[in-house]
Tab-separated table of C-alpha atoms in Angstrom:
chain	number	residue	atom	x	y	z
V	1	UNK	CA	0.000	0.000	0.000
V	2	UNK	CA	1.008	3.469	-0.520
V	3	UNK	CA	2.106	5.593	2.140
V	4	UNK	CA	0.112	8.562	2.881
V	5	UNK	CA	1.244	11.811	0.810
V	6	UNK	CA	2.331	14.191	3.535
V	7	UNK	CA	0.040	17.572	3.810
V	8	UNK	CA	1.352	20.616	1.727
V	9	UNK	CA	-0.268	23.057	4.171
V	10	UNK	CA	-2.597	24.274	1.286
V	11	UNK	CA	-6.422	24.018	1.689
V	12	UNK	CA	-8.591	24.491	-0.978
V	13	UNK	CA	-12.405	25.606	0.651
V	14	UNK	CA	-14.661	25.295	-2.345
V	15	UNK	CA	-17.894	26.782	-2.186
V	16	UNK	CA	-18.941	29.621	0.510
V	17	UNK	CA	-22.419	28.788	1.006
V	18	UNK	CA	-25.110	28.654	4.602
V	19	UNK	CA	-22.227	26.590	6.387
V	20	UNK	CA	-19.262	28.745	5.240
V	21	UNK	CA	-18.182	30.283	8.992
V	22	UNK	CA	-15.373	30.704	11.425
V	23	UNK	CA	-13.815	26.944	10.667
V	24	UNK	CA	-12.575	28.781	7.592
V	25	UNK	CA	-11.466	31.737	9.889
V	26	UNK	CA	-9.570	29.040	12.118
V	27	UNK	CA	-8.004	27.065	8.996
V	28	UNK	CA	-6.832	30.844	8.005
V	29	UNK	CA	-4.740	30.879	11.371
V	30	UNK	CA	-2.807	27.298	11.292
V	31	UNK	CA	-2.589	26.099	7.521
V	32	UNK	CA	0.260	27.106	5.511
V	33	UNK	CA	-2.113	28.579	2.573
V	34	UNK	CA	-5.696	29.150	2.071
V	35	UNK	CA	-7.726	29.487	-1.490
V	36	UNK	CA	-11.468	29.865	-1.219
V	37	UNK	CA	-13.619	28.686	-4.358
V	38	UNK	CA	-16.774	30.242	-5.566
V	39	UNK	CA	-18.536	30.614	-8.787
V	40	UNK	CA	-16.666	34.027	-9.462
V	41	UNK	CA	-13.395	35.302	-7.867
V	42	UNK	CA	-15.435	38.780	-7.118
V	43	UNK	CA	-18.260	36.625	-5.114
V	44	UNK	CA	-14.711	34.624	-3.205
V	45	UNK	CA	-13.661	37.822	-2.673
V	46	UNK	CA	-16.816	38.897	-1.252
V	47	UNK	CA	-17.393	36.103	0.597
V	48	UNK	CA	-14.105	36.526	2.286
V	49	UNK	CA	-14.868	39.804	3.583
V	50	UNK	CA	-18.259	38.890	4.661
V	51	UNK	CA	-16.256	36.948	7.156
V	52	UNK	CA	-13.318	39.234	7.813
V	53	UNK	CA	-10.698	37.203	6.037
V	54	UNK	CA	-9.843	39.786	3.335
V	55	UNK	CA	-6.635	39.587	2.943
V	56	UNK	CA	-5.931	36.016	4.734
V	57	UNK	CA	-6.978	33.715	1.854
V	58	UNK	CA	-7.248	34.018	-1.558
V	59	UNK	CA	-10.600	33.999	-3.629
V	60	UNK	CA	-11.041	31.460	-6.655
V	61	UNK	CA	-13.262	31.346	-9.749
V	62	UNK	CA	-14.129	27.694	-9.444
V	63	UNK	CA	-14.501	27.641	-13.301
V	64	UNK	CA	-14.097	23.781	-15.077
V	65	UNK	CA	-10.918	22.443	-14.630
V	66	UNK	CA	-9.263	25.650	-12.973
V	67	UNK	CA	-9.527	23.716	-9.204
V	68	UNK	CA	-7.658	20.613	-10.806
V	69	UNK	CA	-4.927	22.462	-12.374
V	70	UNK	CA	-4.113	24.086	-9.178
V	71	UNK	CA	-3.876	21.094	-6.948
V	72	UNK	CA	-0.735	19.642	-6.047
V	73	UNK	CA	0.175	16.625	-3.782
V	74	UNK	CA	-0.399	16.976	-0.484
V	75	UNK	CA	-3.098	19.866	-0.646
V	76	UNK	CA	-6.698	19.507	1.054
V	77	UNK	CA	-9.748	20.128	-0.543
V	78	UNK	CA	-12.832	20.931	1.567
V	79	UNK	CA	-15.684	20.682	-0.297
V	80	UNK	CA	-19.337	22.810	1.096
V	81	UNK	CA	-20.419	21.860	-2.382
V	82	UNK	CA	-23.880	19.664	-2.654
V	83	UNK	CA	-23.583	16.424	-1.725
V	84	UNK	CA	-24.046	14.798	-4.771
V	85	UNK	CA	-20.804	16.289	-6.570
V	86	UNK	CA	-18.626	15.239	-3.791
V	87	UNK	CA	-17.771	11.517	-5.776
V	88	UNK	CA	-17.105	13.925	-8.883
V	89	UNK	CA	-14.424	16.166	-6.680
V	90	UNK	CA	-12.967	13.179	-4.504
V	91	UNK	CA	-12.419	11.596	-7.711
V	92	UNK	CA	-10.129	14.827	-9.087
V	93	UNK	CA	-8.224	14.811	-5.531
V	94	UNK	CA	-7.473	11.363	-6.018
V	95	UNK	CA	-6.033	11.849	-9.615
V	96	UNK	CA	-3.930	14.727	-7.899
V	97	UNK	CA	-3.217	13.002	-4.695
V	98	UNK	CA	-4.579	15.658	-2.855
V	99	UNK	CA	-6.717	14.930	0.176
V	100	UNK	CA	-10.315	15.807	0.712
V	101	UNK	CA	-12.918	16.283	3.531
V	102	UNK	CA	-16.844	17.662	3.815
V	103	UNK	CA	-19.137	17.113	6.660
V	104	UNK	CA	-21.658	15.284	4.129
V	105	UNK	CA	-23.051	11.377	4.903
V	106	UNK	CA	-20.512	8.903	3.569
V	107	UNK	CA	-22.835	8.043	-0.085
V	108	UNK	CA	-22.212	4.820	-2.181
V	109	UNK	CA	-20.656	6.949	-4.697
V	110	UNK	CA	-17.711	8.148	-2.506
V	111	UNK	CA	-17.097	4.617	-0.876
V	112	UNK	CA	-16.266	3.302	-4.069
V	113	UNK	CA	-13.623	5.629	-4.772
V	114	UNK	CA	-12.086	4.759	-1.128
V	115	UNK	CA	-9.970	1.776	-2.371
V	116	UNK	CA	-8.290	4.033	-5.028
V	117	UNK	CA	-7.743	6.783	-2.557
V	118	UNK	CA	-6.903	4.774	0.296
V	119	UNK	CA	-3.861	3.551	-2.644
V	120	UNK	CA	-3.202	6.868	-3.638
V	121	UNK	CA	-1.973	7.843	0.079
V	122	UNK	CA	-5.293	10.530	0.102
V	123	UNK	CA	-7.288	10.962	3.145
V	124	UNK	CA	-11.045	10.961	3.021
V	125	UNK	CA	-12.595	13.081	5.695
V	126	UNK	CA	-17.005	12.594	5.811
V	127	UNK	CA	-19.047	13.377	8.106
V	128	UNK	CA	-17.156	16.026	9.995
V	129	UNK	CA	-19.650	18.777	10.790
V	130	UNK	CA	-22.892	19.228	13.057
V	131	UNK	CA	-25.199	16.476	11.777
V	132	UNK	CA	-23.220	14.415	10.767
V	133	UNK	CA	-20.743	14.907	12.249
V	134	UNK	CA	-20.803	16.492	16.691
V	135	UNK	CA	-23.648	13.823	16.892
V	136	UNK	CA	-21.036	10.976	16.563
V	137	UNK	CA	-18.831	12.548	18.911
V	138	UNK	CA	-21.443	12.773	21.345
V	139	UNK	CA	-22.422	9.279	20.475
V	140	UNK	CA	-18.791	7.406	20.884
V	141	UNK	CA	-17.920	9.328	23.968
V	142	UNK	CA	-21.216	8.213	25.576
V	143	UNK	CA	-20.782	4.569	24.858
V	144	UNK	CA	-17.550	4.922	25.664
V	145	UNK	CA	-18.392	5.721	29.135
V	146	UNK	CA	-20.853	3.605	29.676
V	147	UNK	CA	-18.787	0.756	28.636
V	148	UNK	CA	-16.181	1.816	31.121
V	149	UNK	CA	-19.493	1.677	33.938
V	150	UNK	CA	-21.409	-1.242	32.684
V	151	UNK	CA	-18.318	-3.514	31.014
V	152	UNK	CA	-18.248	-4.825	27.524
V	153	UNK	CA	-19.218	-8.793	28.620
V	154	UNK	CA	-22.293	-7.455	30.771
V	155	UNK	CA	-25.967	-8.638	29.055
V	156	UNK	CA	-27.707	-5.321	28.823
V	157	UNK	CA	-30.715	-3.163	26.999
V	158	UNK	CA	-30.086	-0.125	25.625
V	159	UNK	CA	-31.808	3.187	23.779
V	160	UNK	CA	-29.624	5.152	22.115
V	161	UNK	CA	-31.459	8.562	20.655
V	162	UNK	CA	-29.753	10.727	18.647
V	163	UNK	CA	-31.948	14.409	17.966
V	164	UNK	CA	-30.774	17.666	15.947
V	165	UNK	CA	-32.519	20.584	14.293
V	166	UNK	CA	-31.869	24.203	13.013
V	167	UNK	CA	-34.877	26.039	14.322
V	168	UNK	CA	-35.316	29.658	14.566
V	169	UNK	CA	-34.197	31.571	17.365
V	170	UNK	CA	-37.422	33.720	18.033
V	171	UNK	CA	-40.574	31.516	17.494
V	172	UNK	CA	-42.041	32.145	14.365
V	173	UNK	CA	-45.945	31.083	12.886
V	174	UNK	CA	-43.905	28.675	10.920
V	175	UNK	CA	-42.478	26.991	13.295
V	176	UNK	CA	-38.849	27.132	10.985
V	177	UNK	CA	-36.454	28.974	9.636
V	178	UNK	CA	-34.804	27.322	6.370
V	179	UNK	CA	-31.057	26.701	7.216
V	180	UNK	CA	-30.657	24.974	3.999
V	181	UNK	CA	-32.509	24.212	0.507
V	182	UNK	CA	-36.290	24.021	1.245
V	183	UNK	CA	-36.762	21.647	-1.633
V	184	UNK	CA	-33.573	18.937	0.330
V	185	UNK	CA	-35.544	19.966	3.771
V	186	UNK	CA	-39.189	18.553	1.871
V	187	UNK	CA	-37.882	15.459	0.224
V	188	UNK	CA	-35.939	14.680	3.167
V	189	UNK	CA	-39.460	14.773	4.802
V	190	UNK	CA	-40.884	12.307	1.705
V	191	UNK	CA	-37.666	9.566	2.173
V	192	UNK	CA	-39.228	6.747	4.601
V	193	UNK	CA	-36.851	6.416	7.960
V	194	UNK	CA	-35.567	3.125	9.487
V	195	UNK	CA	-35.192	3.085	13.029
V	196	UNK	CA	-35.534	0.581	15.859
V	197	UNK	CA	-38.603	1.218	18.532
V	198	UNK	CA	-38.882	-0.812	21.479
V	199	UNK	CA	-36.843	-3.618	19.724
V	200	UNK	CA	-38.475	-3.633	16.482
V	201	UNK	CA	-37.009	-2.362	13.568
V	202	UNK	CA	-39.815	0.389	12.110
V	203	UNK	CA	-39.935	1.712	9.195
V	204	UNK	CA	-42.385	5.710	8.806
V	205	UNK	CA	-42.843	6.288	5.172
V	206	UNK	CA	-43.775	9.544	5.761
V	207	UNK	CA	-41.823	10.655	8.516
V	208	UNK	CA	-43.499	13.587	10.506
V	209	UNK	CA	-46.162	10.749	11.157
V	210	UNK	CA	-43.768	9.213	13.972
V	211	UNK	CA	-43.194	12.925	15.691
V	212	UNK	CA	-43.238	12.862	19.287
V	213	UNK	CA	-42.625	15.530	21.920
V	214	UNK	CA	-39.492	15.860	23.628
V	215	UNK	CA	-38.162	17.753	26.530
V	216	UNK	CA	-35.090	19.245	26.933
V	217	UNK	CA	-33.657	21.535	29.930
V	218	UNK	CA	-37.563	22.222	30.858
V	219	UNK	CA	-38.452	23.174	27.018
V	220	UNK	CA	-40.705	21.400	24.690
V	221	UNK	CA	-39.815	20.340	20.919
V	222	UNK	CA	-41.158	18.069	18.841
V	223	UNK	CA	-38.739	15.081	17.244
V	224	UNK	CA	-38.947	12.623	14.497
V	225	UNK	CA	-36.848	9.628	12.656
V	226	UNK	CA	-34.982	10.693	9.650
V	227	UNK	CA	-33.099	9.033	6.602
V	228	UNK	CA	-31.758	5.104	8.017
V	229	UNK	CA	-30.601	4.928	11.421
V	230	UNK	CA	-29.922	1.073	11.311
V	231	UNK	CA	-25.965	1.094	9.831
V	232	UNK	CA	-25.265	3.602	12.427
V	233	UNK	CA	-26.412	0.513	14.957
V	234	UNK	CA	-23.056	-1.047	13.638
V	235	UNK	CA	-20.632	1.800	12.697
V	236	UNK	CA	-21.073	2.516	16.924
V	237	UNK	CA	-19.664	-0.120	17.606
V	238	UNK	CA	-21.836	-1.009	20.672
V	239	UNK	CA	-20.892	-3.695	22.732
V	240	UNK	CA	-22.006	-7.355	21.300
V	241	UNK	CA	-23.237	-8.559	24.738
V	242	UNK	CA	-26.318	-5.339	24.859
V	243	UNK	CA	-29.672	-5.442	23.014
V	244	UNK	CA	-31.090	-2.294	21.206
V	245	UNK	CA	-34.387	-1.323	22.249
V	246	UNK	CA	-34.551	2.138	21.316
V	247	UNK	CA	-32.035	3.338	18.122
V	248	UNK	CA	-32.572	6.573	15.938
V	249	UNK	CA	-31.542	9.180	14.855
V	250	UNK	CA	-33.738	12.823	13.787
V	251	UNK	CA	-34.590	16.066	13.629
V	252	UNK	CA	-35.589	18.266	16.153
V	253	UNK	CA	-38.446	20.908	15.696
V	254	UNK	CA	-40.354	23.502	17.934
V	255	UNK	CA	-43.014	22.625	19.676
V	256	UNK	CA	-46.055	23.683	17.390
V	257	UNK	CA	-44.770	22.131	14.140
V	258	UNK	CA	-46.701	19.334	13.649
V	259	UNK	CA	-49.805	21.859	13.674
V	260	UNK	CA	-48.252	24.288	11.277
V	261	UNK	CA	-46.729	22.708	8.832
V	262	UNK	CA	-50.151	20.591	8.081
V	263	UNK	CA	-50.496	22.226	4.893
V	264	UNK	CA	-47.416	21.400	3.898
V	265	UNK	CA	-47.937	17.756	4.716
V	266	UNK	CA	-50.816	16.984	2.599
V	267	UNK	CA	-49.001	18.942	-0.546
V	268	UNK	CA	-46.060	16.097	0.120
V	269	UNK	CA	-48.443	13.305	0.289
V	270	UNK	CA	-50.423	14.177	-3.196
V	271	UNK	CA	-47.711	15.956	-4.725
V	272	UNK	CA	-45.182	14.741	-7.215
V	273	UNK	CA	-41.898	15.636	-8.121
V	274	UNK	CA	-42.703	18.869	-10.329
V	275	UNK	CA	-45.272	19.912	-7.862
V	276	UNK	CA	-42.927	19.324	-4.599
V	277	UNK	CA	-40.222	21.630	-6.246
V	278	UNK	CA	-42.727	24.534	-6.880
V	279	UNK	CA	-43.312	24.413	-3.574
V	280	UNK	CA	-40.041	24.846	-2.088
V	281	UNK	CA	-39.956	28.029	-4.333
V	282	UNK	CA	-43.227	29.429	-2.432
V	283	UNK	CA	-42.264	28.373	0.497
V	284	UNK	CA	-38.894	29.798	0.442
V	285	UNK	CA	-40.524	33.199	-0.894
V	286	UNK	CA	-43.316	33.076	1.886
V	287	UNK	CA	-40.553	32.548	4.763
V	288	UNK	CA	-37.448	34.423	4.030
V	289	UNK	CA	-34.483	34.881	5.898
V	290	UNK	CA	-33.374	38.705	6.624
V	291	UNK	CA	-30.101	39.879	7.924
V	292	UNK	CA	-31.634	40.230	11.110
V	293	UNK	CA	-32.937	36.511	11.777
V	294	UNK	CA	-31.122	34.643	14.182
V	295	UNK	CA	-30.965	30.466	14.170
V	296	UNK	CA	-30.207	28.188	16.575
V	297	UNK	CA	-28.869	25.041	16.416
V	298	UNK	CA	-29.771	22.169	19.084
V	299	UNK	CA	-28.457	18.955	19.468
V	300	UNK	CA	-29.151	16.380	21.863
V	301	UNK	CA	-27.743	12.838	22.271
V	302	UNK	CA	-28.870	10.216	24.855
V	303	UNK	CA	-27.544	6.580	25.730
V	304	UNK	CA	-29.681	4.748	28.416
V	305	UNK	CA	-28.005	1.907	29.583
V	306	UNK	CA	-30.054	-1.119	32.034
V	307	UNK	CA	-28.380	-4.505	32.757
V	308	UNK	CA	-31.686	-5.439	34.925
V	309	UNK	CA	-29.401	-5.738	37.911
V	310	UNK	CA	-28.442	-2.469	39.422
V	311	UNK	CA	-25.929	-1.572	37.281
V	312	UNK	CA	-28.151	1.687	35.290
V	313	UNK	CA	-26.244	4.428	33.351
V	314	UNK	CA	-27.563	6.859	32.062
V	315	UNK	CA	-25.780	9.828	29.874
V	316	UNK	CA	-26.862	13.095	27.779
V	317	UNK	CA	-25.044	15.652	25.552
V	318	UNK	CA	-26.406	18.948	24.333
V	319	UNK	CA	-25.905	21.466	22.430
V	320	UNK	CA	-27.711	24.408	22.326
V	321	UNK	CA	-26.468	27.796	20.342
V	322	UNK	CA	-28.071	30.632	18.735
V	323	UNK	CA	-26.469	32.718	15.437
V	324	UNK	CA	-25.205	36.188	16.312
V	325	UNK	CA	-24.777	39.044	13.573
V	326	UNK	CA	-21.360	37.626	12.674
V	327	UNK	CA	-22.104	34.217	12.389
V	328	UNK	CA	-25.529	31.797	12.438
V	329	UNK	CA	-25.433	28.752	14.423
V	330	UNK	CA	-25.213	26.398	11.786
V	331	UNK	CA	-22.019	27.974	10.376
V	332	UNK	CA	-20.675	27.773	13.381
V	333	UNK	CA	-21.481	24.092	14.592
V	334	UNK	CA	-20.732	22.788	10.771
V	335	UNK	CA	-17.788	24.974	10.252
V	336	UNK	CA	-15.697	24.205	13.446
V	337	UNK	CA	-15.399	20.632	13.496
V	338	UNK	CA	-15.155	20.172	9.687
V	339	UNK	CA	-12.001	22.726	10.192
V	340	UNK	CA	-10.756	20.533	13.186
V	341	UNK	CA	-10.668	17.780	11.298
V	342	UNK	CA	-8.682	19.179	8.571
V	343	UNK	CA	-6.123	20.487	10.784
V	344	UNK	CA	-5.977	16.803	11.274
V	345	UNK	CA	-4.714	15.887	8.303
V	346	UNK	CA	-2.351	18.832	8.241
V	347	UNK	CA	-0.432	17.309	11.183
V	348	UNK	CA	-0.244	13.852	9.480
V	349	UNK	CA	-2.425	12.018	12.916
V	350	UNK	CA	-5.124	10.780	10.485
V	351	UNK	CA	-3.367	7.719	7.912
V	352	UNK	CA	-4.800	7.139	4.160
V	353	UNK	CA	-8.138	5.764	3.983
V	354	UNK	CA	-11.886	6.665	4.885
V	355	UNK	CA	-12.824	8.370	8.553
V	356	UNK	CA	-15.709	10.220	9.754
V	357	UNK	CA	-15.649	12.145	12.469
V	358	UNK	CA	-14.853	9.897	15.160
V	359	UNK	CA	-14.804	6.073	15.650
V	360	UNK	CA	-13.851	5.178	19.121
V	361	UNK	CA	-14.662	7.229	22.202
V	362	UNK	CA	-10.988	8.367	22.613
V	363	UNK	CA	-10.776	10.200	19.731
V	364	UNK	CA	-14.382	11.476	20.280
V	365	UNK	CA	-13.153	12.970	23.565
V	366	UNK	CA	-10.151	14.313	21.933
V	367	UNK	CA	-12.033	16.361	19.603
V	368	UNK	CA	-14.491	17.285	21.848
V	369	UNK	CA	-12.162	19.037	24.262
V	370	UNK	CA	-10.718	20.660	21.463
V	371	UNK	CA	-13.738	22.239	20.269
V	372	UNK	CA	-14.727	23.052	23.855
V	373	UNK	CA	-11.221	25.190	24.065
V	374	UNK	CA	-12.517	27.277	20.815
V	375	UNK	CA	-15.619	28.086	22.471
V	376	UNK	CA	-18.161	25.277	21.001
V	377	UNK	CA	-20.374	24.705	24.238
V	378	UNK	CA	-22.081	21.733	25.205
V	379	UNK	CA	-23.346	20.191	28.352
V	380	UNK	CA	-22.744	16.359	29.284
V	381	UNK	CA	-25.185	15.216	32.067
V	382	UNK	CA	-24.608	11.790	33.605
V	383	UNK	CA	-26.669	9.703	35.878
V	384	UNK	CA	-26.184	6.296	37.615
């Protein structure tokens, strides 16, 4: 196998879109070089001073073929692009033996290229920002605890929920406050979810049918089961010896939803494809988003843990931030870690192959501390 190709210090961040925020600021401060892609250099450029880093990176026409002329072995490519072009880009960093990361879902597409990259000495980085991406490293350092408390041999039952939504800061009629796309927000809403309830794998084909209230630090949201939350049963890693009874992973919403998005709801049952995607564009012209809306981003994680003999353990992360006028809460939460891991591969600690952003509950606590000390907060509660 080919060793890894040692980091250049040059990051390439291509695209400056909703999740564009102060990772790039931090990435500014440690790597060697920084080149930010957009569709014009004057919209880089603008997008750079937007975020105060005038001067501290350079802006890039991403025109065809410009981005793969200018990559040399060793460089990192972040993209913020849409998911589905990732396979397209990783596929150009392998060619150039440059590395990549994005805080996207790990998609057939990319796997298949992991062989060739994993060959190539490139590093693939997925699932590095706020959902995916600080959910896992709540997840891994909760099991990781509670497999310290309960032991890995010990017959147990456990439910595992994993919960995170952008919602808007002040309550609106709505209910929401699009943080991304509104026409990837509705057909996530018409893709069925797997999950496991009270030890039997369910499947909601339309999702917002299996919302149920949840409470958090005295407030009231409502939360459902999104996209597949079965593979994530495995990629946990949860001791062999405990039983699922409760396992998925969703989206969090404020309380009052369910009620007003009811209109919305019977458009995505009858609708079809045509229909669903003129209705993003009136929904995204009915709700707009001024430059003096405020998001918030919460996030909560919890791992119950019962052996049926006294040995209980119970655990919680949250995370719970609100946008400011420099940055919104999203940038922020997908920003930071997708940076941290980058700097990651700058200082050679993650080898060739495919990683998200954390597989064992060391490495989740590493990161986790780190983020803490650049002002990410979170709470961890523990129980028994």
């Amino acid at each position: 196998m080919t060793d890894r190709v040692p980091a250049s210090g040059t990051v390439h961040w291509v695209g400056a879109g909703l999740s564009t925020g102060s990772g790039l600021a931090a990435l500014c401060a440690t790597a060697g070089r920084v080149l930010l892609w957009h569709r014009t250099a004057d919209r880089a450029a603008g997008a750079l001073a937007g975020l105060g880093l005038t001067g501290r990176a350079e802006p890039r026409a991403l025109t065809p073929g410009a981005l793969a002329a200018s990559l040399e072995p060793g460089d990192v490519v972040v993209s913020m692009l849409p998911a589905s072009l990732h396979a397209e880009l990783l596929a150009v960093c392998v060619r150039a033996g440059a590395h990549f990361a994005c805080s996207s879902y790990v998609s057939p597409e990319v796997t298949a290229q992991v062989p060739a990259a994993r060959e190539a000495g490139v590093v693939v980085l997925a699932e590095a920002g706020l959902d995916p991406g600080i959910d896992h490293l709540f997840a891994h350092s909760l099991i990781g605890r509670a497999r310290a408390r309960i032991g890995e041999h010990t017959p147990a039952a456990y439910r595992l929920t994993s919960y995170c939504g952008g919602v808007p800061a002040v309550p609106n009629d709505f209910r929401y406050r699009f943080s991304w796309a509104p026409l990837g927000v509705l057909n996530a809403l018409r893709s069925p979810a797997r999950y496991l309830e009270d030890g039997t794998r369910t499947t909601a084909d339309r999702p917002w049918e299996a919302t149920r209230p949840l409470v958090l630090d005295g407030e009231t949201f409502e939360a459902y089961p999104n996209r597949d939350s079965i593979p994530f049963l495995a990629q946990y890693g949860l001791p062999a010896a405990w039983t699922p009874r409760t396992f998925v992973r969703g989206t969090l919403r404020l309380d009052g939803w369910l009620k007003a998005w009811q209109p919305v709801f019977e458009e995505l049952t009858a609708g079809d494809d045509e229909r669903i995607a003129a209705l993003a564009r009136e929904l995204a012209a009915a709700h707009p988003t001024t430059a003096a809306d405020r998001d918030r981003v919460v996030l909560s994680v919890a791992l119950e843990v019962d052996t049926g003999a006294g040995r209980d353990w119970t655990g919680a992360y949250l995370l719970d931030l609100t946008g400011d006028a420099e940055e919104s809460a999203m940038a922020r939460c997908v920003s930071r870690p997708l940076a941290l891991g980058v700097r990651h591969i700058l200082d050679g600690s993650l080898p060739a192959g495919l990683h998200r952003a954390a597989e064992s509950a060391q490495r989740a606590d590493r990161w986790l501390a780190e983020l803490a000390d650049e002002g990410l907060e979170f709470t961890l509660t523990l129980g028994q």
